Short mmCIF file of C-alpha atoms in Angstrom, two decimals:
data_model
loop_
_atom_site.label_atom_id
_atom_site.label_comp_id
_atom_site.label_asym_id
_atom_site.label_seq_id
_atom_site.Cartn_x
_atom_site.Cartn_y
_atom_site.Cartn_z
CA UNK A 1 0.00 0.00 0.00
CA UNK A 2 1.44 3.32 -1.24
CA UNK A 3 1.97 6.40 1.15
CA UNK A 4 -0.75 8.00 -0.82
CA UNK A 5 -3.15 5.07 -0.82
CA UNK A 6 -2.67 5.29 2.86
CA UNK A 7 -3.39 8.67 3.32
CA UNK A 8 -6.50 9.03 1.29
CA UNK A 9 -8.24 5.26 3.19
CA UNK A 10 -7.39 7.90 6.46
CA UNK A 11 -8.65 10.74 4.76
CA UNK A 12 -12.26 9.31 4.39
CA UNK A 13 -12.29 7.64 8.05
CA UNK A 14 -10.74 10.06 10.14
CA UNK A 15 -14.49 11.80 11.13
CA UNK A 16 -15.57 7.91 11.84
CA UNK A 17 -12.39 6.80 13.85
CA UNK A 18 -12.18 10.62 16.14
CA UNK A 19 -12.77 10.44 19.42
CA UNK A 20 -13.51 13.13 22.25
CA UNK A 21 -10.39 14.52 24.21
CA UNK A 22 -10.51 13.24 28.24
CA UNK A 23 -8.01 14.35 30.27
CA UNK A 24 -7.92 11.28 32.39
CA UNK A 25 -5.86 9.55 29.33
CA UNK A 26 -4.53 10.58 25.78
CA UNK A 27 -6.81 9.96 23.38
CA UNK A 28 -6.05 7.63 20.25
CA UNK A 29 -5.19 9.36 17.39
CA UNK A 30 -7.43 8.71 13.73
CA UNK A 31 -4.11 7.47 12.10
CA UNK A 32 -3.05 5.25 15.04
CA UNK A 33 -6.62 3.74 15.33
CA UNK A 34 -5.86 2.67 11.38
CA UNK A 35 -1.87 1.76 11.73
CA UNK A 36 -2.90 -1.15 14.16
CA UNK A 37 -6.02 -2.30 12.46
CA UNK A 38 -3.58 -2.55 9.08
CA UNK A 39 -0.90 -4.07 10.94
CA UNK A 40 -2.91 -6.39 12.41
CA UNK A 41 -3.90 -7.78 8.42
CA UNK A 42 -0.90 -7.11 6.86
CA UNK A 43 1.22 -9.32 9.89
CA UNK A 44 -1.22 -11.60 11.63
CA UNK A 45 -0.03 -10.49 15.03
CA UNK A 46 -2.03 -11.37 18.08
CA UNK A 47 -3.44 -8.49 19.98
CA UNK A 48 -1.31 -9.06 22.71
CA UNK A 49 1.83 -8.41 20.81
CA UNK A 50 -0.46 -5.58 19.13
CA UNK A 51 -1.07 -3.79 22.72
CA UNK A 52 2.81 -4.66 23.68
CA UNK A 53 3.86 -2.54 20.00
CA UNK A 54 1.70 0.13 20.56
CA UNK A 55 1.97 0.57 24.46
CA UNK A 56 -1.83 0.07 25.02
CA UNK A 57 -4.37 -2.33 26.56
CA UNK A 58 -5.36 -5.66 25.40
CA UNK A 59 -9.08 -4.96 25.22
CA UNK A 60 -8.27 -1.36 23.94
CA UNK A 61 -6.67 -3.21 20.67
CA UNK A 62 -9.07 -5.70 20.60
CA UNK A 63 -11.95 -2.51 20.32
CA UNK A 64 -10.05 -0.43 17.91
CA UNK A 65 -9.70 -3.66 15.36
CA UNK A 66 -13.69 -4.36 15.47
CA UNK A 67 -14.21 -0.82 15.18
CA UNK A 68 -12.36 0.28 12.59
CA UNK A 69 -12.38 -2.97 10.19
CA UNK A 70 -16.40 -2.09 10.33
CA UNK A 71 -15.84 1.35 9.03
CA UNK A 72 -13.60 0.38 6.35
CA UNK A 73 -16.36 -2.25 4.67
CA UNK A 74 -19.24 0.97 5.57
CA UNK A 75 -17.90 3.56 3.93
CA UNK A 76 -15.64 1.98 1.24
CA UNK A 77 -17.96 -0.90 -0.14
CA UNK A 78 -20.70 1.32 -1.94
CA UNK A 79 -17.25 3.13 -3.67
CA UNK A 80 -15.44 0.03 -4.39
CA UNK A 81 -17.67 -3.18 -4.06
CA UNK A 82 -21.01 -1.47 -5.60
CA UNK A 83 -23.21 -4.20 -7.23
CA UNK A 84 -22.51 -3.57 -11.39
CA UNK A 85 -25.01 -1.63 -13.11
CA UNK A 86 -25.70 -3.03 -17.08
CA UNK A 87 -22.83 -0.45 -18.53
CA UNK A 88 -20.37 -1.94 -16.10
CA UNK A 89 -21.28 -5.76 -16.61
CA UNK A 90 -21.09 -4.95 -20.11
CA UNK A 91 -17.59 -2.94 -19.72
CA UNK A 92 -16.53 -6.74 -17.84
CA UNK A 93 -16.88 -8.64 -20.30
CA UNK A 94 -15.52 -6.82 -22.86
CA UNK A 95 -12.42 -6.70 -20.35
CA UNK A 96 -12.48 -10.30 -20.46
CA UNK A 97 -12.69 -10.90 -24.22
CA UNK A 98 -9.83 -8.58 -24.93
CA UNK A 99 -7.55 -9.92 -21.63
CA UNK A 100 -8.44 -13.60 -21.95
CA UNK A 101 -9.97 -13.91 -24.93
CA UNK A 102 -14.11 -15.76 -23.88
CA UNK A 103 -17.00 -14.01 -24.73
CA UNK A 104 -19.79 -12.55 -22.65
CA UNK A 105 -18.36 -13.26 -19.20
CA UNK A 106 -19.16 -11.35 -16.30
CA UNK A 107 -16.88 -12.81 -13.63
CA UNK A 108 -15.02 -15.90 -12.28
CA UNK A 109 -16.08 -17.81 -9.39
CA UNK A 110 -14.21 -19.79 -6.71
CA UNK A 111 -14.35 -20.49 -2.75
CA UNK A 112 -11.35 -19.65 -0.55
CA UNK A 113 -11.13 -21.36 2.48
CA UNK A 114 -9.99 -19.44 5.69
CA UNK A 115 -8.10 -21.09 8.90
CA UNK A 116 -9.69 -20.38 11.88
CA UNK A 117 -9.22 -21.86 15.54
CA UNK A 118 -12.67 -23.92 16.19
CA UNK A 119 -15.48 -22.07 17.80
CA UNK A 120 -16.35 -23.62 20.95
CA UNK A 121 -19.25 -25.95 20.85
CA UNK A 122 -19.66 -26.00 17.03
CA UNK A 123 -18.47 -29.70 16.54
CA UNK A 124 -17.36 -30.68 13.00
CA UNK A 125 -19.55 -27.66 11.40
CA UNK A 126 -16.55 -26.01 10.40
CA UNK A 127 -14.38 -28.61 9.55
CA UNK A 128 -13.41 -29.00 6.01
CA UNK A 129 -11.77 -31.31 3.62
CA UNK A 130 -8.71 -30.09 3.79
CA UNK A 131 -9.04 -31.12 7.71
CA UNK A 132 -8.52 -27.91 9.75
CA UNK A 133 -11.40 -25.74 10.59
CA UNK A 134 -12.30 -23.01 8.52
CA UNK A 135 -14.85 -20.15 7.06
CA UNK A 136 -15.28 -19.99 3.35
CA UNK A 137 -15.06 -16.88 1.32
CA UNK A 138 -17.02 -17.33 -2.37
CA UNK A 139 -16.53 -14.24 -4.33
CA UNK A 140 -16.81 -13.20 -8.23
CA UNK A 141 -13.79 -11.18 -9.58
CA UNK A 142 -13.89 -9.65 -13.07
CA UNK A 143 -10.88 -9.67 -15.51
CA UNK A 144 -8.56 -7.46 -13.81
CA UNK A 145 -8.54 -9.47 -10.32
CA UNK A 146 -11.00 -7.20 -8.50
CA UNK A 147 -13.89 -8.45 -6.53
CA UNK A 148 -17.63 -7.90 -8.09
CA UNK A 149 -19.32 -10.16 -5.17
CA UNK A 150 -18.22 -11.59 -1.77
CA UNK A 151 -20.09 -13.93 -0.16
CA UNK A 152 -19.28 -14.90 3.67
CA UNK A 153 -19.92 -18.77 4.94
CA UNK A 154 -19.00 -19.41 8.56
CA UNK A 155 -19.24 -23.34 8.31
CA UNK A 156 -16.42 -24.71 6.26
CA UNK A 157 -17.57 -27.82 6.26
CA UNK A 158 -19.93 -26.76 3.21
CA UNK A 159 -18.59 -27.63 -0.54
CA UNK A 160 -18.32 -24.41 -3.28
CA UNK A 161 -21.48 -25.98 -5.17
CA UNK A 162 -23.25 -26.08 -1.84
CA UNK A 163 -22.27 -22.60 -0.69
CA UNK A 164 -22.85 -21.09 -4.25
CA UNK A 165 -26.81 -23.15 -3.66
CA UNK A 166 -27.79 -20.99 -0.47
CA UNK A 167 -25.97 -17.89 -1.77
CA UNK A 168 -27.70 -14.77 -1.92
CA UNK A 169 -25.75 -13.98 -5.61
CA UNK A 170 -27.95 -17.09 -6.75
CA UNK A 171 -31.03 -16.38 -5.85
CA UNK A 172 -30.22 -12.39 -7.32
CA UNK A 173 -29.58 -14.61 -10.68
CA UNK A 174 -32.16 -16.58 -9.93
CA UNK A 175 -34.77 -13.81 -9.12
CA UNK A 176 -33.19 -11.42 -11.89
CA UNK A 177 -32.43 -8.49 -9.67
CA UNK A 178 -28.85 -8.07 -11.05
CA UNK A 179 -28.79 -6.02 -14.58
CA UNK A 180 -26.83 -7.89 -16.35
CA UNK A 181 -27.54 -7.13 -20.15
CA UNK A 182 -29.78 -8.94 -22.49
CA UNK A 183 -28.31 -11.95 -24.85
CA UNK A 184 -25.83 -10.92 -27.44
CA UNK A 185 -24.06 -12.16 -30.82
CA UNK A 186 -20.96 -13.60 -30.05
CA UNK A 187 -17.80 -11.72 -31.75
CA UNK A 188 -17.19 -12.65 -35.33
CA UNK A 189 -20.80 -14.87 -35.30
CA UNK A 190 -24.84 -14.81 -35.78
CA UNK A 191 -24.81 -16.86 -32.24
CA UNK A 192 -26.63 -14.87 -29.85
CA UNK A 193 -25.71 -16.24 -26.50
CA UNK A 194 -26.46 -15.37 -23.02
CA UNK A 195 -23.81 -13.81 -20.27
CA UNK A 196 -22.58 -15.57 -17.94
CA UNK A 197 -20.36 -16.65 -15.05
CA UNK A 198 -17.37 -19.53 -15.02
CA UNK A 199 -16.87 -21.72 -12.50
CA UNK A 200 -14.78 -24.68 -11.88
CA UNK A 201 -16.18 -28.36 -11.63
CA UNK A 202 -17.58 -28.10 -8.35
CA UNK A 203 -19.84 -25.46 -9.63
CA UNK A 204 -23.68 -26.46 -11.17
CA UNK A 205 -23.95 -26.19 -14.22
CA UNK A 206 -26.68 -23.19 -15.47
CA UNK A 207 -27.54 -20.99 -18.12
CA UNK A 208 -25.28 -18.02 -16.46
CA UNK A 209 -22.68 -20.53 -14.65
CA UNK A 210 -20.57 -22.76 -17.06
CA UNK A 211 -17.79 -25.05 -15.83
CA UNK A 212 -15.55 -27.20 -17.78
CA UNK A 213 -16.32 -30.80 -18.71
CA UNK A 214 -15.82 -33.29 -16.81
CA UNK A 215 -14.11 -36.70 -17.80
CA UNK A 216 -10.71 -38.19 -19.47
CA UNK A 217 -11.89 -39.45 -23.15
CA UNK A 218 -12.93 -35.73 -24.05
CA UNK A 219 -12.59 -35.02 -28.07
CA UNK A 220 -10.03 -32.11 -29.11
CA UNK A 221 -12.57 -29.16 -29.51
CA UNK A 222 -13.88 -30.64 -25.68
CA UNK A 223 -9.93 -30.63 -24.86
CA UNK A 224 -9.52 -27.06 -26.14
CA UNK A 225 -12.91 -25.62 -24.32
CA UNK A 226 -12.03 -26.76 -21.51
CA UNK A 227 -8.51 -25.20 -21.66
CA UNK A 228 -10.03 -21.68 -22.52
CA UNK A 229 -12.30 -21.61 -19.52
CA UNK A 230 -9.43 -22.55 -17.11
CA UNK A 231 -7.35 -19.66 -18.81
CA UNK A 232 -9.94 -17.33 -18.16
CA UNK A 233 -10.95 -18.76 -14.39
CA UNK A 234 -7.65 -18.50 -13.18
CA UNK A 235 -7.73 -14.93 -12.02
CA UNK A 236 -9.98 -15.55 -9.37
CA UNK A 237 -7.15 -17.54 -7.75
CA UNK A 238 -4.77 -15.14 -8.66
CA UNK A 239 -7.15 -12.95 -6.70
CA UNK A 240 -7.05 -14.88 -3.91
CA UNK A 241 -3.01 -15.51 -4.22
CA UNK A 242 -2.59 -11.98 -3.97
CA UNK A 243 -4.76 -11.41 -1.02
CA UNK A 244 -3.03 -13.70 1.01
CA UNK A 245 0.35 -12.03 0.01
CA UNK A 246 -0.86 -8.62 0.95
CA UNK A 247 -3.13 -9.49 3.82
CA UNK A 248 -1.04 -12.24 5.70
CA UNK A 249 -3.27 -12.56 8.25
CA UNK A 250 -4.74 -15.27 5.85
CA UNK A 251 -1.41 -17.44 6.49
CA UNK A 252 -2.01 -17.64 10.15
CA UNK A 253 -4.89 -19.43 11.93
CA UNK A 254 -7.34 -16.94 12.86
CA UNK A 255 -8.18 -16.55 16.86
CA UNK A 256 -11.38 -15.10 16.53
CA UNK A 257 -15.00 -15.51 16.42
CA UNK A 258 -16.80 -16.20 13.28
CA UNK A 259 -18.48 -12.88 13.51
CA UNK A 260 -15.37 -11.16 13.39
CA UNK A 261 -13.56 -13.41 10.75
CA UNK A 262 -16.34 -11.89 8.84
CA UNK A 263 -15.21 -8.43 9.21
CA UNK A 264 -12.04 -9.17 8.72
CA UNK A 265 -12.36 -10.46 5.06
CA UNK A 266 -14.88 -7.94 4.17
CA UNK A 267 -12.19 -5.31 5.03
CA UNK A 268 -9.71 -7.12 3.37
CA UNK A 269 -11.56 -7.37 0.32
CA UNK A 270 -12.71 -4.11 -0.33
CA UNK A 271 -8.80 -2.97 0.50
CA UNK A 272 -7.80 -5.39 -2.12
CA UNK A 273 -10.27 -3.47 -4.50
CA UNK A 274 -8.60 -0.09 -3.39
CA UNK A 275 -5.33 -1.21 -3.69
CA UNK A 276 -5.76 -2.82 -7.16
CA UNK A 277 -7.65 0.04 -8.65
CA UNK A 278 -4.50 2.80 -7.64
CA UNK A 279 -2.13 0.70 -9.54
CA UNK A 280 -4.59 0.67 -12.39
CA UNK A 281 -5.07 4.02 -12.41
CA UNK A 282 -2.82 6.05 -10.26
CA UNK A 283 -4.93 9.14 -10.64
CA UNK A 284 -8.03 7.64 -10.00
CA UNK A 285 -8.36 7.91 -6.15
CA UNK A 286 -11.97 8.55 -5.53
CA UNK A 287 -12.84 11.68 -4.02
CA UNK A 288 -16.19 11.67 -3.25
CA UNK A 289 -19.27 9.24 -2.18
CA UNK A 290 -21.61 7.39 -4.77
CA UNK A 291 -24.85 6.92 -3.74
CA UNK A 292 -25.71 3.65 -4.91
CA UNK A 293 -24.93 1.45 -2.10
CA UNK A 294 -27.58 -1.22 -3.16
CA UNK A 295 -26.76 -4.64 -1.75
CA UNK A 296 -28.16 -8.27 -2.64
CA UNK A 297 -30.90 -9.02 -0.39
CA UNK A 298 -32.30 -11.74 -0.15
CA UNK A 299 -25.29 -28.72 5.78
CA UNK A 300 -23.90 -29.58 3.09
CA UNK A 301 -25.24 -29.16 -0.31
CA UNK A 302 -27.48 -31.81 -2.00
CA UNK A 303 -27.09 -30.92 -5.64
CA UNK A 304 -29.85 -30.69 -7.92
CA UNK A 305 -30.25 -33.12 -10.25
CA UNK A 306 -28.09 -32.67 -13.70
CA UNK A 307 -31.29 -33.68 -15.67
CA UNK A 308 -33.47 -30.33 -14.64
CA UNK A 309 -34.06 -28.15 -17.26
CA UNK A 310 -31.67 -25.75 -16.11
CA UNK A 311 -29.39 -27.85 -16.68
CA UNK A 312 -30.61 -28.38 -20.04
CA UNK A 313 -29.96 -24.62 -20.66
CA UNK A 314 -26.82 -24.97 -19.44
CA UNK A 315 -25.91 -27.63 -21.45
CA UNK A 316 -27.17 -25.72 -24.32
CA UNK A 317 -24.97 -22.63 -24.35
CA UNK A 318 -21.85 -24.19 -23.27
CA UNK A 319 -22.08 -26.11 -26.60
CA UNK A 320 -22.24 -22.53 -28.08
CA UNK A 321 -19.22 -21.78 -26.46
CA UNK A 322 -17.52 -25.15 -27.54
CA UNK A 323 -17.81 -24.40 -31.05
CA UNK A 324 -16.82 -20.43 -30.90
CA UNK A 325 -13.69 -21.56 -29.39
CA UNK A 326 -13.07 -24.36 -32.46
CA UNK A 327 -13.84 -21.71 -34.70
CA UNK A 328 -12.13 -18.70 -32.98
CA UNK A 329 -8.35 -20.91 -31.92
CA UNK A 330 -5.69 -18.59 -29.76
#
C-alpha cells in the first residue's frame, strides 16, 4: 500500500475513527486507530503483541480492530464493491474478451477457504476437507482481479457448489435483480448467446454458470474448451493468491470468532479493490461518495439433479461456447 493510498483510506475515516479529548488519558489518534487495524492484516499479530507494539491495553486493541475494520467495509464498499449496473457488466466482459480472450463473461467464481481456531461448541460444522477448521469466502472477480461479489460462509464444512446453492448472488440470478444485459451475438458470429459466469467443476452447471467438462476421453474441440475456460478462471485464484500475500493474516490461523472473521475479510476485500484500482489508475483515487450502495438481499449441499431443465440450458450454451472456441483458436 502506497503512502498516498494510505493517506486518502485515512482521509475518508478520520471523522468515523475521532474520538472526544478526556483528560484522564490521551486519546487515540485517527491514524493510530488505522496503523494497528492494518498491521494487524498485513502481519497476523495477536493483539497481545499488538497492545505490547503500541503501548496500550489488550481490550483497547481488541476494540479499535472491530471498530475500525467495520468502518472500512461501511464507507468503502458502496465506492469500491457497488453491485454492477448493465454499462459496467457490459464494460466486464468486454475486459475479459480482450484480456483472456471468452466471450460474454461477467466474472469468475471460486471459494477460498480461511483457517480459523474452532469455535467452541460448534463440533465438525466447520471442519473441512482439507481437515482444519475453517470459514469460506465465495466471491466473483472480473478480468482485472478485483472483486464484483463476496459472499461470507461461517461453516467450512460446506462444498463451493453447496455454498454457491444458499448464496444470496444465486437467488439475485435466480430472481433477476442483477442487470446484467440482455443476450448478445458472439464476436465474429450470428450466435446470440447469453452472459454468464465460469466456474470450476464443483460449480452447477446453469444458463449463467458454465464449468468445464468433466471426464478423461474428451474429443479435441472438448480438450480445447475446456482449456479456454481454465485460462480465463484462473484470475480468481490469482485474486485470492494476492490477497493472502498482501493481507497475511490469511497465512495464520485466525483466533477469533466467526463474527469477526467476517469483518475481517470484508475489510480485506474491499482494500484489495482499493489497492488494485491505484495501480490501475494512479490518478483515479476517488474523491467523493456514490450513492448507490444497493446490496443483494435476499449442511452440506445436496445438488440438484443434472437432468433439470436448467441444466438443459446450461448444457445448451456451453455447446455454443464449444464451437466459438473451435472456430475462434488462440
Amino acid at each position: 500500500m502506497s503512502v498516498v493510498t494510505f493517506e486518502y483510506i485515512l482521509w475518508k475515516l478520520e471523522d468515523k475513527l475521532q474520538r472526544n479529548w478526556c483528560n484522564l488519558h490521551s486519546t487515540i489518534l485517527p491514524e493510530e486507530r488505522l496503523v494497528i487495524s492494518l498491521r494487524f492484516l498485513a502481519t497476523g499479530q495477536s493483539y497481545v503483541s499488538l497492545a505490547f507494539s503500541f503501548d496500550i491495553g489488550v481490550s483497547t486493541v481488541c476494540y479499535i480492530i472491530n471498530d475500525c475494520l467495520e468502518k472500512i467495509w461501511t464507507i468503502f464498499q458502496p465506492l469500491y464493491m457497488k453491485i454492477p449496473k448493465r454499462e459496467e457488466f457490459l464494460e466486464i466482459a468486454e475486459t475479459f474478451l480482450r484480456r483472456w480472450n471468452i466471450p460474454n463473461c461477467l466474472g469468475s467464481i471460486d471459494g477460498k477457504h480461511v483457517r480459523i481456531k474452532k469455535p467452541a461448541h460448534s463440533g465438525s460444522a466447520y471442519f473441512n476437507y482439507k481437515r482444519y477448521f475453517s470459514c469460506v469466502l465465495q466471491a466473483v472477480v472480473d478480468a482485472n482481479g478485483k472483486f464484483i461479489f463476496i459472499d461470507i460462509v461461517q461453516y467450512g464444512s460446506q462444498s463451493d457448489g453447496g455454498i454457491f446453492s444458499s448464496s444470496k448472488l444465486k437467488k439475485a440470478l435466480d430472481l433477476k435483480k442483477l442487470a446484467i444485459p440482455n443476450e448478445s451475438k458472439l464476436p465474429r458470429s450470428d450466435v446470440r448467446m447469453p452472459y454468464y459466469f465460469i466456474g470450476d467443476g464443483a460449480y452447477p452447471l446453469r444458463k449463467y454458470l458454465l464449468k468445464p467438462i468433466r471426464g478423461k476421453n474428451l474429443t479435441h474441440i472438448e480438450s480445447n474448451y475446456n482449456k479456454r475456460v481454465s485460462r480465463a478462471r484462473v484470475v480468481v485464484e490469482n485474486a485470492f493468491g494476492i490477497l493472502s500475500q498482501v493481507w497475511r493474516v490469511y497465512h495464520t490461523t485466525i483466533n477469533a470468532q466467526p463474527k469477526m472473521v467476517e469483518k475481517i475479510i470484508k475489510a480485506t476485500c474491499v482494500l484489495h479493490n482499493i489497492i488494485l484500482d491505484a495501480r490501475i489508475d494512479k490518478n483515479n483515487i476517488r474523491t467523493k461518495f456514490e450513492n448507490d450502495s444497493e446490496g443483494i438481499d435476499g449442511k452440506k449441499n445436496t445438488y440438484e439433479c443434472e437432468r433439470s431443465s436448467e441444466f438443459q440450458q446450461g448444457m445448451k450454451e456451453r455447446q455454443k461456447l464449444i464451437k466459438w472456441f473451435a472456430d475462434n483458436p488462440l
